[in-house]
Tab-separated table of N, CA and C in Angstrom:
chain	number	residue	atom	x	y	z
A	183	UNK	N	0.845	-1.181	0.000
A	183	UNK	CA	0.000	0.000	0.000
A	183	UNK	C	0.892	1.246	0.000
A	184	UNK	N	0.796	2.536	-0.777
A	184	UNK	CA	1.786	3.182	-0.784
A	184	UNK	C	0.959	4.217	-0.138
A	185	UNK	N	1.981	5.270	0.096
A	185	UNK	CA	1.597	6.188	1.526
A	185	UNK	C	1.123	7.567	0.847
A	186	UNK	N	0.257	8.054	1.147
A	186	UNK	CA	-0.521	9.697	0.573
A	186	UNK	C	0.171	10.585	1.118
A	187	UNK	N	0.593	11.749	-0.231
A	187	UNK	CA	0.999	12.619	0.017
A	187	UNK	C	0.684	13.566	0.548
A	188	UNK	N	0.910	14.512	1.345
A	188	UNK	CA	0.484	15.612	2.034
A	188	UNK	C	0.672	16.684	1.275
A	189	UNK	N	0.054	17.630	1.166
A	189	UNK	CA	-0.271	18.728	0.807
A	189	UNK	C	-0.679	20.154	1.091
A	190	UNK	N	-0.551	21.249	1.290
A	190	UNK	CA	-1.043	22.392	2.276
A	190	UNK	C	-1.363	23.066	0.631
A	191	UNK	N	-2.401	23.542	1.047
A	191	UNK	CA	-3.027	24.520	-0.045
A	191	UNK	C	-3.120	25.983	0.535
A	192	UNK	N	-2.336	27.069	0.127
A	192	UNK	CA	-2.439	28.198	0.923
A	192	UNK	C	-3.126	29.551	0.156
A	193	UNK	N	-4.055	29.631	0.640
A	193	UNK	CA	-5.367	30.522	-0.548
A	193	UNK	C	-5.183	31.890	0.089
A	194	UNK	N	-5.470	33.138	-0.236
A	194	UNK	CA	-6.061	34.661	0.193
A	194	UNK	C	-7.502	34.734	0.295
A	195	UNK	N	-8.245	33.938	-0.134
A	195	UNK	CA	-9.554	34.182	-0.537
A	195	UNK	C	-10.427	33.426	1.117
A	196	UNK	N	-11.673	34.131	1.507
A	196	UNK	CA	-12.059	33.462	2.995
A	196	UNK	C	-12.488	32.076	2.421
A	197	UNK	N	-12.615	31.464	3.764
A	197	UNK	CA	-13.193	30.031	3.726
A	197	UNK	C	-14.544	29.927	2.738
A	198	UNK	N	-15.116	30.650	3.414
A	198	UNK	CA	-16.672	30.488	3.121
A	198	UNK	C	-17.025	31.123	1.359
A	199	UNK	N	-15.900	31.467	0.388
A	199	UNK	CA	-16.011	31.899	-0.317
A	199	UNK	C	-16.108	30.957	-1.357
A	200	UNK	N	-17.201	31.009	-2.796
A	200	UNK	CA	-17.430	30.511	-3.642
A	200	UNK	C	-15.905	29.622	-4.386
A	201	UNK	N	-15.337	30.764	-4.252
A	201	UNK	CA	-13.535	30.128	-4.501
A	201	UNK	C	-13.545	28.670	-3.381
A	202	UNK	N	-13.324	28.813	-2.331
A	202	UNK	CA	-13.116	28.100	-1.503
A	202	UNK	C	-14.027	27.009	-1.800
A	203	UNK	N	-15.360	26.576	-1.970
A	203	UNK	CA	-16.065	25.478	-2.198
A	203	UNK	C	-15.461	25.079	-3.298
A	204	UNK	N	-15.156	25.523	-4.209
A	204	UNK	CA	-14.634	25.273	-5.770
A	204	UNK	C	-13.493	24.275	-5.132
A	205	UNK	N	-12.433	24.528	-4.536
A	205	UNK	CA	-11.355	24.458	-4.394
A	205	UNK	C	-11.779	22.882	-3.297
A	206	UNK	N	-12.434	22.945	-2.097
A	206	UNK	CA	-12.351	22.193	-1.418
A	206	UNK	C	-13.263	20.722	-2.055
A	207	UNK	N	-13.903	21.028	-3.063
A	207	UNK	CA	-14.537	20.363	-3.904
A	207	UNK	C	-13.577	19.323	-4.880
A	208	UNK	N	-12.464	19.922	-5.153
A	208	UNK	CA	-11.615	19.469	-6.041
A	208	UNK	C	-10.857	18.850	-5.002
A	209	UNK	N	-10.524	18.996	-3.624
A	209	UNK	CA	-9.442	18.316	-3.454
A	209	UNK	C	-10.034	17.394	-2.429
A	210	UNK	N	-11.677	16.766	-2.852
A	210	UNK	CA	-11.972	16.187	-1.687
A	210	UNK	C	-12.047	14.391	-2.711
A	211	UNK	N	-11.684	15.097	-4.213
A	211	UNK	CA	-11.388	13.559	-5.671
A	211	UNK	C	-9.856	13.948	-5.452
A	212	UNK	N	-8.907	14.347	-4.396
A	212	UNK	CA	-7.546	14.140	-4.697
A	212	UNK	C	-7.411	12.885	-4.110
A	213	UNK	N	-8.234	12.639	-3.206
A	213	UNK	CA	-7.740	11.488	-1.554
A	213	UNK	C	-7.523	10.572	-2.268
A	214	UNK	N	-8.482	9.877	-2.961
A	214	UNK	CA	-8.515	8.779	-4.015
A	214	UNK	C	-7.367	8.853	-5.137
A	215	UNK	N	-6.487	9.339	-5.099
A	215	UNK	CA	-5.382	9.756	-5.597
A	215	UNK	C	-4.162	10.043	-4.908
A	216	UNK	N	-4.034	9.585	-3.722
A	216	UNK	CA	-3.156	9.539	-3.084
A	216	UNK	C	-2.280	10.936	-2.739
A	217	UNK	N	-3.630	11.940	-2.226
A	217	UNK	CA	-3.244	13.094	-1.705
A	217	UNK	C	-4.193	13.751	-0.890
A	218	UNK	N	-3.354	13.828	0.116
A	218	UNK	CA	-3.875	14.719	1.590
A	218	UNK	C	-3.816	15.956	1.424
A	219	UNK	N	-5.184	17.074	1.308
A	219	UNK	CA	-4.937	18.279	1.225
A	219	UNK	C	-5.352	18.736	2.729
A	220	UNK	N	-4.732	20.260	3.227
A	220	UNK	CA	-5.301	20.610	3.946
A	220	UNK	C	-5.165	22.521	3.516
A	221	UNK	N	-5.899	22.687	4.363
A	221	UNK	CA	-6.040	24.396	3.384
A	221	UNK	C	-5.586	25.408	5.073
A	222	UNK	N	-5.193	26.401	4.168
A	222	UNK	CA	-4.970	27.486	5.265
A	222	UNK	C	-5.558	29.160	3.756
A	223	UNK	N	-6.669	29.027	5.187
A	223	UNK	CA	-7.405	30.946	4.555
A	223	UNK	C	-6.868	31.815	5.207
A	224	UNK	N	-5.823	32.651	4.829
A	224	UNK	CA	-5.051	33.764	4.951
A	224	UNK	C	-4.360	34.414	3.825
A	225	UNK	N	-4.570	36.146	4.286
A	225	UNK	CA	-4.055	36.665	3.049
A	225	UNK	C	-2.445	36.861	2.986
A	226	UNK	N	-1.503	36.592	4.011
A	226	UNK	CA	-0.275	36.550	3.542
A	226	UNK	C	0.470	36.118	4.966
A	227	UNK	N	0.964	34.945	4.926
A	227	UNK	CA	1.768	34.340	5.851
A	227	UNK	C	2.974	34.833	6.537
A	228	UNK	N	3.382	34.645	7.707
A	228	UNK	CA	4.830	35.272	7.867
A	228	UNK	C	5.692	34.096	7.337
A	229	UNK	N	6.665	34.945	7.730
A	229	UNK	CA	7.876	33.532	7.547
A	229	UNK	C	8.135	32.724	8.425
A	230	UNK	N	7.796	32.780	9.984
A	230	UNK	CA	7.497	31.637	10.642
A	230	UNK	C	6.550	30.772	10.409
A	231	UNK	N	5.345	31.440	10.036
A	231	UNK	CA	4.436	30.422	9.627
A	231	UNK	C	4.572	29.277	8.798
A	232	UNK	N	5.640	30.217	7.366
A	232	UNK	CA	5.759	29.207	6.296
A	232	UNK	C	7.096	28.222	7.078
A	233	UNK	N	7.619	28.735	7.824
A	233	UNK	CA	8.578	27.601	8.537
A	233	UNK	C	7.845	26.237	8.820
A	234	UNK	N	6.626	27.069	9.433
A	234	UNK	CA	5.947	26.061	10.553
A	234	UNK	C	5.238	24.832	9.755
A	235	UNK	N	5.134	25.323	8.363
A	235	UNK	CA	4.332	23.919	7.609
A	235	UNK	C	4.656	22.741	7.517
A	236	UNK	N	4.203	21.962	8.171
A	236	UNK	CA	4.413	20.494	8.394
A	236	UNK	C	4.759	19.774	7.140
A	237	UNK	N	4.299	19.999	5.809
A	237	UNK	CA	3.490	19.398	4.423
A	237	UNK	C	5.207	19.758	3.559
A	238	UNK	N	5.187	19.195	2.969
A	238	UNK	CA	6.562	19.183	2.148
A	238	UNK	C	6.248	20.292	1.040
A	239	UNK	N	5.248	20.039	0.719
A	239	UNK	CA	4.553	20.327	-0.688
A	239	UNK	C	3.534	21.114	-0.317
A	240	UNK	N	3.667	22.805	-1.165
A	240	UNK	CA	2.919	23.472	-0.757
A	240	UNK	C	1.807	23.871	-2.410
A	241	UNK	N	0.622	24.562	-2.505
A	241	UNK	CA	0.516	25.079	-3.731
A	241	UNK	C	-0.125	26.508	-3.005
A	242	UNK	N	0.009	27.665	-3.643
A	242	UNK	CA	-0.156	28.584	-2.606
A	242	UNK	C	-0.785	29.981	-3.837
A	243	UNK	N	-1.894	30.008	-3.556
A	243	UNK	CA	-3.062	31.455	-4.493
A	243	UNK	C	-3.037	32.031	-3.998
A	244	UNK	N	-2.480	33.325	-4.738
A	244	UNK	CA	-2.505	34.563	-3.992
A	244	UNK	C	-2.990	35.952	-5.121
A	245	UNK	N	-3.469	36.922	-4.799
A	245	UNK	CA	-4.052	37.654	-5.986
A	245	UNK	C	-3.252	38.881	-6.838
A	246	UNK	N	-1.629	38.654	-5.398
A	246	UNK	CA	-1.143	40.009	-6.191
A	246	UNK	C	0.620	39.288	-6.334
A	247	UNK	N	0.750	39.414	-7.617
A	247	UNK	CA	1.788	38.404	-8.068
A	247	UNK	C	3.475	38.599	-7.056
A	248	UNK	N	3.427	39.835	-6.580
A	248	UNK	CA	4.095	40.202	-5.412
A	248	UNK	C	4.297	39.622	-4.378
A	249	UNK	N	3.286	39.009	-3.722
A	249	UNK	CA	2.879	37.827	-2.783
A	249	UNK	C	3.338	36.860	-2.961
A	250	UNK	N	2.871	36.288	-4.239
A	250	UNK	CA	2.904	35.124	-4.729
A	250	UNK	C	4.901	34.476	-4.915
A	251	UNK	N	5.368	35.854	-5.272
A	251	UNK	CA	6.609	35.931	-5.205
A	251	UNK	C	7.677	35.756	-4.211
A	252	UNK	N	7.042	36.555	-2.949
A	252	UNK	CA	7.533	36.228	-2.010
A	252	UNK	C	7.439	35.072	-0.939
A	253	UNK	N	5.986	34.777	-1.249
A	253	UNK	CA	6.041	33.371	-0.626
A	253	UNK	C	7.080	32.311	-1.115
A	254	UNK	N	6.641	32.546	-2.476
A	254	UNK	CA	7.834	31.174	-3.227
A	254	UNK	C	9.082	31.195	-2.516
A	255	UNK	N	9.584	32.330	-2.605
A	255	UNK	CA	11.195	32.490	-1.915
A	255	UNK	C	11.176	31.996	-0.341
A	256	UNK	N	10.333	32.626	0.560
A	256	UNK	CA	10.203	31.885	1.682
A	256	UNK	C	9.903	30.723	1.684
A	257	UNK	N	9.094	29.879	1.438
A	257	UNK	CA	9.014	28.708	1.266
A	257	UNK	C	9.991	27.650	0.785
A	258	UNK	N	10.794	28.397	-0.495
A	258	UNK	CA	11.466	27.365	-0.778
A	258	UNK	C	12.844	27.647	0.035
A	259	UNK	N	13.457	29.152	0.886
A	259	UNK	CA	14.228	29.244	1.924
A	259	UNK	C	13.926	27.779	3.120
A	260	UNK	N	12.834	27.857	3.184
A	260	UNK	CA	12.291	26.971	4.223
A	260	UNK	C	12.373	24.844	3.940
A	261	UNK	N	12.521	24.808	2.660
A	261	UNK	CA	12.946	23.469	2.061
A	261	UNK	C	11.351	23.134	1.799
A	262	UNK	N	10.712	23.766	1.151
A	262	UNK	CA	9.461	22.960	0.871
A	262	UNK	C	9.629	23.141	-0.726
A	263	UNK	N	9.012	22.466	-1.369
A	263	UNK	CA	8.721	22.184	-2.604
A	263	UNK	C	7.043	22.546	-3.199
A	264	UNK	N	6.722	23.115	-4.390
A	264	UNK	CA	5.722	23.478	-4.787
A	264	UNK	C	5.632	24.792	-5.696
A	265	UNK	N	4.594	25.638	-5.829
A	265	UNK	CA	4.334	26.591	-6.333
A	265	UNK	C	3.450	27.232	-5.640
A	266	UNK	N	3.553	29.105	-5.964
A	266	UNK	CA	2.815	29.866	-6.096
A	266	UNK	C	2.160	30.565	-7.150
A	267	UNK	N	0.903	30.667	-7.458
A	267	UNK	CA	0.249	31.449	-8.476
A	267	UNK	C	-0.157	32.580	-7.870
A	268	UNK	N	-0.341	33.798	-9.047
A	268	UNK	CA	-1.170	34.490	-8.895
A	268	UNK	C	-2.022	34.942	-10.075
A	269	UNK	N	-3.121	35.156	-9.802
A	269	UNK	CA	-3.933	35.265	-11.175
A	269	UNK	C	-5.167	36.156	-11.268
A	270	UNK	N	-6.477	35.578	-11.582
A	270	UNK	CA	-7.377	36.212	-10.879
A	270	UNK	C	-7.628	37.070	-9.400
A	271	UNK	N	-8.402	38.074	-8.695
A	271	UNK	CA	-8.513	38.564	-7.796
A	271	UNK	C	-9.509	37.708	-7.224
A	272	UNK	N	-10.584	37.017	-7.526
A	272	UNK	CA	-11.548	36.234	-7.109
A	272	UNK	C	-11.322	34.429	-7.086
A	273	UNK	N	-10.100	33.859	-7.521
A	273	UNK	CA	-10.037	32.595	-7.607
A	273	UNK	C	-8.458	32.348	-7.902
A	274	UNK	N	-7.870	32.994	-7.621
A	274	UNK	CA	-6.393	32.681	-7.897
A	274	UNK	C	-5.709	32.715	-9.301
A	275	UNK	N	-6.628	32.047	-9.799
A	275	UNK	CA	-6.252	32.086	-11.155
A	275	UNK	C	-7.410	32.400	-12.352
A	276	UNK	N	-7.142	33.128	-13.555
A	276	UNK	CA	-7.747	33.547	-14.465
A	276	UNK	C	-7.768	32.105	-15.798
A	277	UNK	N	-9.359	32.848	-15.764
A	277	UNK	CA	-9.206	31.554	-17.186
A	277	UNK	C	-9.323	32.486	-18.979
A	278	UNK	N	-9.022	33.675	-18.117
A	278	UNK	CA	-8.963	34.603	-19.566
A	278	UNK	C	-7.785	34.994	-19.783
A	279	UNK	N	-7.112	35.521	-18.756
A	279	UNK	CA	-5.978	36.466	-18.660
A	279	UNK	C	-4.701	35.773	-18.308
A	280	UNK	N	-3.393	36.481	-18.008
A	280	UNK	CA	-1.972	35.701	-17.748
A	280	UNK	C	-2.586	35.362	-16.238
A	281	UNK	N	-1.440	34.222	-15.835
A	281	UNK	CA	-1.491	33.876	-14.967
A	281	UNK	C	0.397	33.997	-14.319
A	282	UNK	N	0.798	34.069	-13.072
A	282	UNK	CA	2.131	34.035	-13.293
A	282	UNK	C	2.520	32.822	-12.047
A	283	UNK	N	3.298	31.908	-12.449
A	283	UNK	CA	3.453	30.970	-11.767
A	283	UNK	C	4.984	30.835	-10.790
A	284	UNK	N	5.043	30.827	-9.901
A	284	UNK	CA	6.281	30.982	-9.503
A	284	UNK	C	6.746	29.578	-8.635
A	285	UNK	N	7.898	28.616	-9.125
A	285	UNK	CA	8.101	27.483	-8.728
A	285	UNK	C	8.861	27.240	-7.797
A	286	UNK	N	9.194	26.749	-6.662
A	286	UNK	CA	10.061	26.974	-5.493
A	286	UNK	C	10.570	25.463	-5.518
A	287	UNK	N	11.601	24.950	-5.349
A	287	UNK	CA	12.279	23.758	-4.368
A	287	UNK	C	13.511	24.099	-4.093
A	288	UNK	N	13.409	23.861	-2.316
A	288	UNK	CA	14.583	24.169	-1.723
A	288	UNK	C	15.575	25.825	-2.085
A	289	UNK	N	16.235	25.853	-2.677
A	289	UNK	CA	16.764	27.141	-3.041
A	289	UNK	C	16.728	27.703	-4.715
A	290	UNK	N	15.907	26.657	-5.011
A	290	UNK	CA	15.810	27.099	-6.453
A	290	UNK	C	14.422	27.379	-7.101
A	291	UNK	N	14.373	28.227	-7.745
A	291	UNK	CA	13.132	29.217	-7.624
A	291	UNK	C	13.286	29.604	-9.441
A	292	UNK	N	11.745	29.147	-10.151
A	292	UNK	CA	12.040	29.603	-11.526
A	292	UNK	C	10.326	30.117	-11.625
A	293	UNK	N	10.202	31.104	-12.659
A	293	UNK	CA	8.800	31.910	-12.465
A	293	UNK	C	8.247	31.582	-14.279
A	294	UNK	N	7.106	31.446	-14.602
A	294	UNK	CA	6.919	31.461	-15.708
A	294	UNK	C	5.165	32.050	-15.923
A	295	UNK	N	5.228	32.413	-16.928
A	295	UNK	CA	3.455	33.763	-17.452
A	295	UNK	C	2.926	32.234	-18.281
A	296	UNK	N	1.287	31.905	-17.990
A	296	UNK	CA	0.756	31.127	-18.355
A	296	UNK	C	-0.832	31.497	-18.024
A	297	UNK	N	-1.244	30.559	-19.398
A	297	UNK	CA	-2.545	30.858	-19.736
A	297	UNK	C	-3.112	29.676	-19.716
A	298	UNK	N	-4.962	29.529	-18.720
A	298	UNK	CA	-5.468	28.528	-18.717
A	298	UNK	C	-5.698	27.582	-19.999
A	299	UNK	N	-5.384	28.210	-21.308
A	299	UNK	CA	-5.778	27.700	-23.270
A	299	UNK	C	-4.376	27.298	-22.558
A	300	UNK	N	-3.311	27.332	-22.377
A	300	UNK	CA	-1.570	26.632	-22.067
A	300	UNK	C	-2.143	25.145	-21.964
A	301	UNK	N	-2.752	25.041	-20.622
A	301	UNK	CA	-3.570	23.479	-20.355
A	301	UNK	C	-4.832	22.527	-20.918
A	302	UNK	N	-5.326	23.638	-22.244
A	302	UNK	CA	-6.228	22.906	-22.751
A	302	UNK	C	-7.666	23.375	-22.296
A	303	UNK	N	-7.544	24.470	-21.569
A	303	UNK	CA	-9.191	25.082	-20.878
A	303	UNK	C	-9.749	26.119	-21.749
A	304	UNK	N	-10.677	25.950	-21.913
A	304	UNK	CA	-11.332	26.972	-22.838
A	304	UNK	C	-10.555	28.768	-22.387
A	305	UNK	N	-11.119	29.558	-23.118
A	305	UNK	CA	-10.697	31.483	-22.344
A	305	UNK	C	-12.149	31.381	-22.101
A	306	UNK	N	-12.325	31.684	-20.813
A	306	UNK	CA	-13.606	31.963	-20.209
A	306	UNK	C	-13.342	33.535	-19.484
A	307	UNK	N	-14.310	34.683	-19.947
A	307	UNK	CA	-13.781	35.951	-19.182
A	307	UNK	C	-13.613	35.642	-17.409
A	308	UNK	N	-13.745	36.449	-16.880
A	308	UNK	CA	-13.839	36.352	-15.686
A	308	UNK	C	-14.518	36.782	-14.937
A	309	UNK	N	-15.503	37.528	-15.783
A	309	UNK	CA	-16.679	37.882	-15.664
A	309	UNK	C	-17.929	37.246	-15.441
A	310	UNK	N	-17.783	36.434	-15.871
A	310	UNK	CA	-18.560	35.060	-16.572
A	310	UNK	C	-19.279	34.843	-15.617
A	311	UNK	N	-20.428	34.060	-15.961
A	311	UNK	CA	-21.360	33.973	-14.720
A	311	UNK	C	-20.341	32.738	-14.165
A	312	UNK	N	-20.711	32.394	-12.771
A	312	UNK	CA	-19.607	31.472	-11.897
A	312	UNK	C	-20.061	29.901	-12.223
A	313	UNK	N	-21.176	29.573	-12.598
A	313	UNK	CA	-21.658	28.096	-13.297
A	313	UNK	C	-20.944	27.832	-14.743
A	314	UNK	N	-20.358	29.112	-15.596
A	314	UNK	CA	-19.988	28.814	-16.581
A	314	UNK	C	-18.648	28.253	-16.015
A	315	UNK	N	-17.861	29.217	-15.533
A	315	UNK	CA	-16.371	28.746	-15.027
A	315	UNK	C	-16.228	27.674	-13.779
A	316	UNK	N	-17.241	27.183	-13.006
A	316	UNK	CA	-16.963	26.017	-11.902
A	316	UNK	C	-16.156	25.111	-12.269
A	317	UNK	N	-16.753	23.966	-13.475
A	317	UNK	CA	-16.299	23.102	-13.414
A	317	UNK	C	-14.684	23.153	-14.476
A	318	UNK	N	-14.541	23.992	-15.083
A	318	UNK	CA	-13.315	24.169	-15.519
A	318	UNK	C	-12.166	24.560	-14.196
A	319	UNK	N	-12.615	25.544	-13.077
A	319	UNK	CA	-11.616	25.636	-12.111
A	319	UNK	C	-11.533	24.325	-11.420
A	320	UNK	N	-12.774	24.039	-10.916
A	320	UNK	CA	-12.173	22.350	-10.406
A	320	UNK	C	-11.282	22.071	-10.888
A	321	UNK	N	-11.458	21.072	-12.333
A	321	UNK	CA	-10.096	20.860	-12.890
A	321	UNK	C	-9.060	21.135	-12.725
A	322	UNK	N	-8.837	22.719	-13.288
A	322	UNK	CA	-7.389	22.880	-12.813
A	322	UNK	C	-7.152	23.483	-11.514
A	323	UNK	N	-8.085	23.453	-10.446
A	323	UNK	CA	-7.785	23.309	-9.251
A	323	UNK	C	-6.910	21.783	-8.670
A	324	UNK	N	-7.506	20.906	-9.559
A	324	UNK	CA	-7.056	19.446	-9.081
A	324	UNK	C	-5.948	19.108	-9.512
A	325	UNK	N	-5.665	19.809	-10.911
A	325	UNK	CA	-4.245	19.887	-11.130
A	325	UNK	C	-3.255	20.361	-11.223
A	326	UNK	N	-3.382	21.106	-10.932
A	326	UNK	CA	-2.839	22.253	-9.623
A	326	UNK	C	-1.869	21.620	-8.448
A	327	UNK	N	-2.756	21.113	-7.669
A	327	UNK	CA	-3.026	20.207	-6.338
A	327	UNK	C	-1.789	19.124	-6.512
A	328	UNK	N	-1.960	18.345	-7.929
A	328	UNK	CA	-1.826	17.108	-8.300
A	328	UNK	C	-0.429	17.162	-8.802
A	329	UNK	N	0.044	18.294	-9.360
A	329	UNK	CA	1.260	18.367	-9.881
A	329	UNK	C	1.854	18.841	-8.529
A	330	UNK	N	1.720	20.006	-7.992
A	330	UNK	CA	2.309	20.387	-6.666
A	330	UNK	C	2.507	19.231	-5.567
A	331	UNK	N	1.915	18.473	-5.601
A	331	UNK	CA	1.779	17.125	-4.562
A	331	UNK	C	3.246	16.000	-5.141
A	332	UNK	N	3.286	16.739	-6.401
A	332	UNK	CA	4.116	15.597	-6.990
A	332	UNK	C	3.861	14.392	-8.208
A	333	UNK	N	2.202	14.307	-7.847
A	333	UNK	CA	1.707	13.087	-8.482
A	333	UNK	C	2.093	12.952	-9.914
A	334	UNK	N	2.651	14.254	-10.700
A	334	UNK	CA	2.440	14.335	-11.968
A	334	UNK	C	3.391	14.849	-12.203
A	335	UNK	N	4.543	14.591	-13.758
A	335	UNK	CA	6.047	15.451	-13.908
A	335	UNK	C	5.389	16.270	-14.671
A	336	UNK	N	4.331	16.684	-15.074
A	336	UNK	CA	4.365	18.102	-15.819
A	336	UNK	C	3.195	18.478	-15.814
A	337	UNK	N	2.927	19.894	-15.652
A	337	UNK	CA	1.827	20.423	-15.203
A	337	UNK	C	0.490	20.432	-16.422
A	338	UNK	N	1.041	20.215	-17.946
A	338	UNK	CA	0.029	19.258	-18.575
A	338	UNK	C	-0.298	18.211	-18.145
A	339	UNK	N	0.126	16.934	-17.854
A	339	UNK	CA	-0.434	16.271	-17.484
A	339	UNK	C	-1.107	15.903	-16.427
A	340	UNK	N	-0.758	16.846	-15.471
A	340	UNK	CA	-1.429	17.184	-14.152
A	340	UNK	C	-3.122	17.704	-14.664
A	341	UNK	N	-2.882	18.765	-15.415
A	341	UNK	CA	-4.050	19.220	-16.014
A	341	UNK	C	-5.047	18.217	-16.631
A	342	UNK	N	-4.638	16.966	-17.550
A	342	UNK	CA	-4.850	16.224	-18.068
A	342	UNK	C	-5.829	15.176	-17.109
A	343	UNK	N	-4.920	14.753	-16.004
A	343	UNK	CA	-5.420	14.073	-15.437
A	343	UNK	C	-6.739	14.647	-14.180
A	344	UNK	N	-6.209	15.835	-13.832
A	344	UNK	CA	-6.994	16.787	-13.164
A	344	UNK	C	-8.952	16.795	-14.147
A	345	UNK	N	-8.714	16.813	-15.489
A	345	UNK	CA	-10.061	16.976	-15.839
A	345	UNK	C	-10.467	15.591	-15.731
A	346	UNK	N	-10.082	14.488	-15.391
A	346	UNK	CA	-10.675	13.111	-15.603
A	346	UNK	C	-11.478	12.805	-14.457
């Protein structure tokens, strides 16, 4: 039996927010996939905090790519492995617009501009009523999750497997 990965999902957006069901929705088909998520709702961590994360593997939404930046660096100061996005103001990430991804392990840190059409998702504005865009963020909420966890060497196929 092989052992589930742990995971910390670190959002800006509150619990109780439409984001947040989206999100906790997607990572409740990770378990069955051999990943433990757990979430932390806060808009910007200290650096003890990010010390304090138990989870190897972080994936971490944040809305102002500044953030998103600096977490990466703390985090991966701290020896964790994962990513930060920033994208959308309402969901982390945009399914119209750039997205900017910033990759952390251990001391090495690489940033790259990406678009949800990158993974195969339709351009949905962001405007959009929120039933049009749900089940596309699931998805790449899950693969998201799924590549950051490890499960997957490339964040296409994370995506890939994320819509299944």
């Amino acid at each position: 039996m092989t052992r589930n990965t742990s995971l910390r999902v670190w959002v800006f957006f509150k619990e109780e927010s439409h984001a947040a069901v989206l999100l906790k929705k997607a990572a409740q088909l990770l378990h069955e996939m051999g990943v433990d998520v757990s979430f932390s709702f806060e808009e910007e961590p200290s650096e003890e905090e990010i010390e304090q994360i138990k989870e190897n593997h972080i994936l971490a939404l944040f809305h102002n790519p500044e953030k998103a930046g600096r977490f990466a660096l703390l985090a991966g100061k701290a020896g964790k492995k994962g990513f930060a996005l920033s994208g959308s103001k309402a969901y982390g990430i945009s399914l119209a617009e750039g997205n900017i991804l910033s990759f952390f392990q251990k001391q090495e840190y690489h940033s790259a501009f990406v678009y949800a059409a990158d993974w195969a998702f339709p351009i949905i504005p962001d405007s959009a009523p929120a039933k049009e865009r749900a089940p596309f963020l699931i998805s790449i909420y899950r693969g998201l999750m799924l590549y950051a966890a490890g499960k997957e060497n490339t964040l296409l196929a994370a995506m890939d497997r994320g819509r299944r």
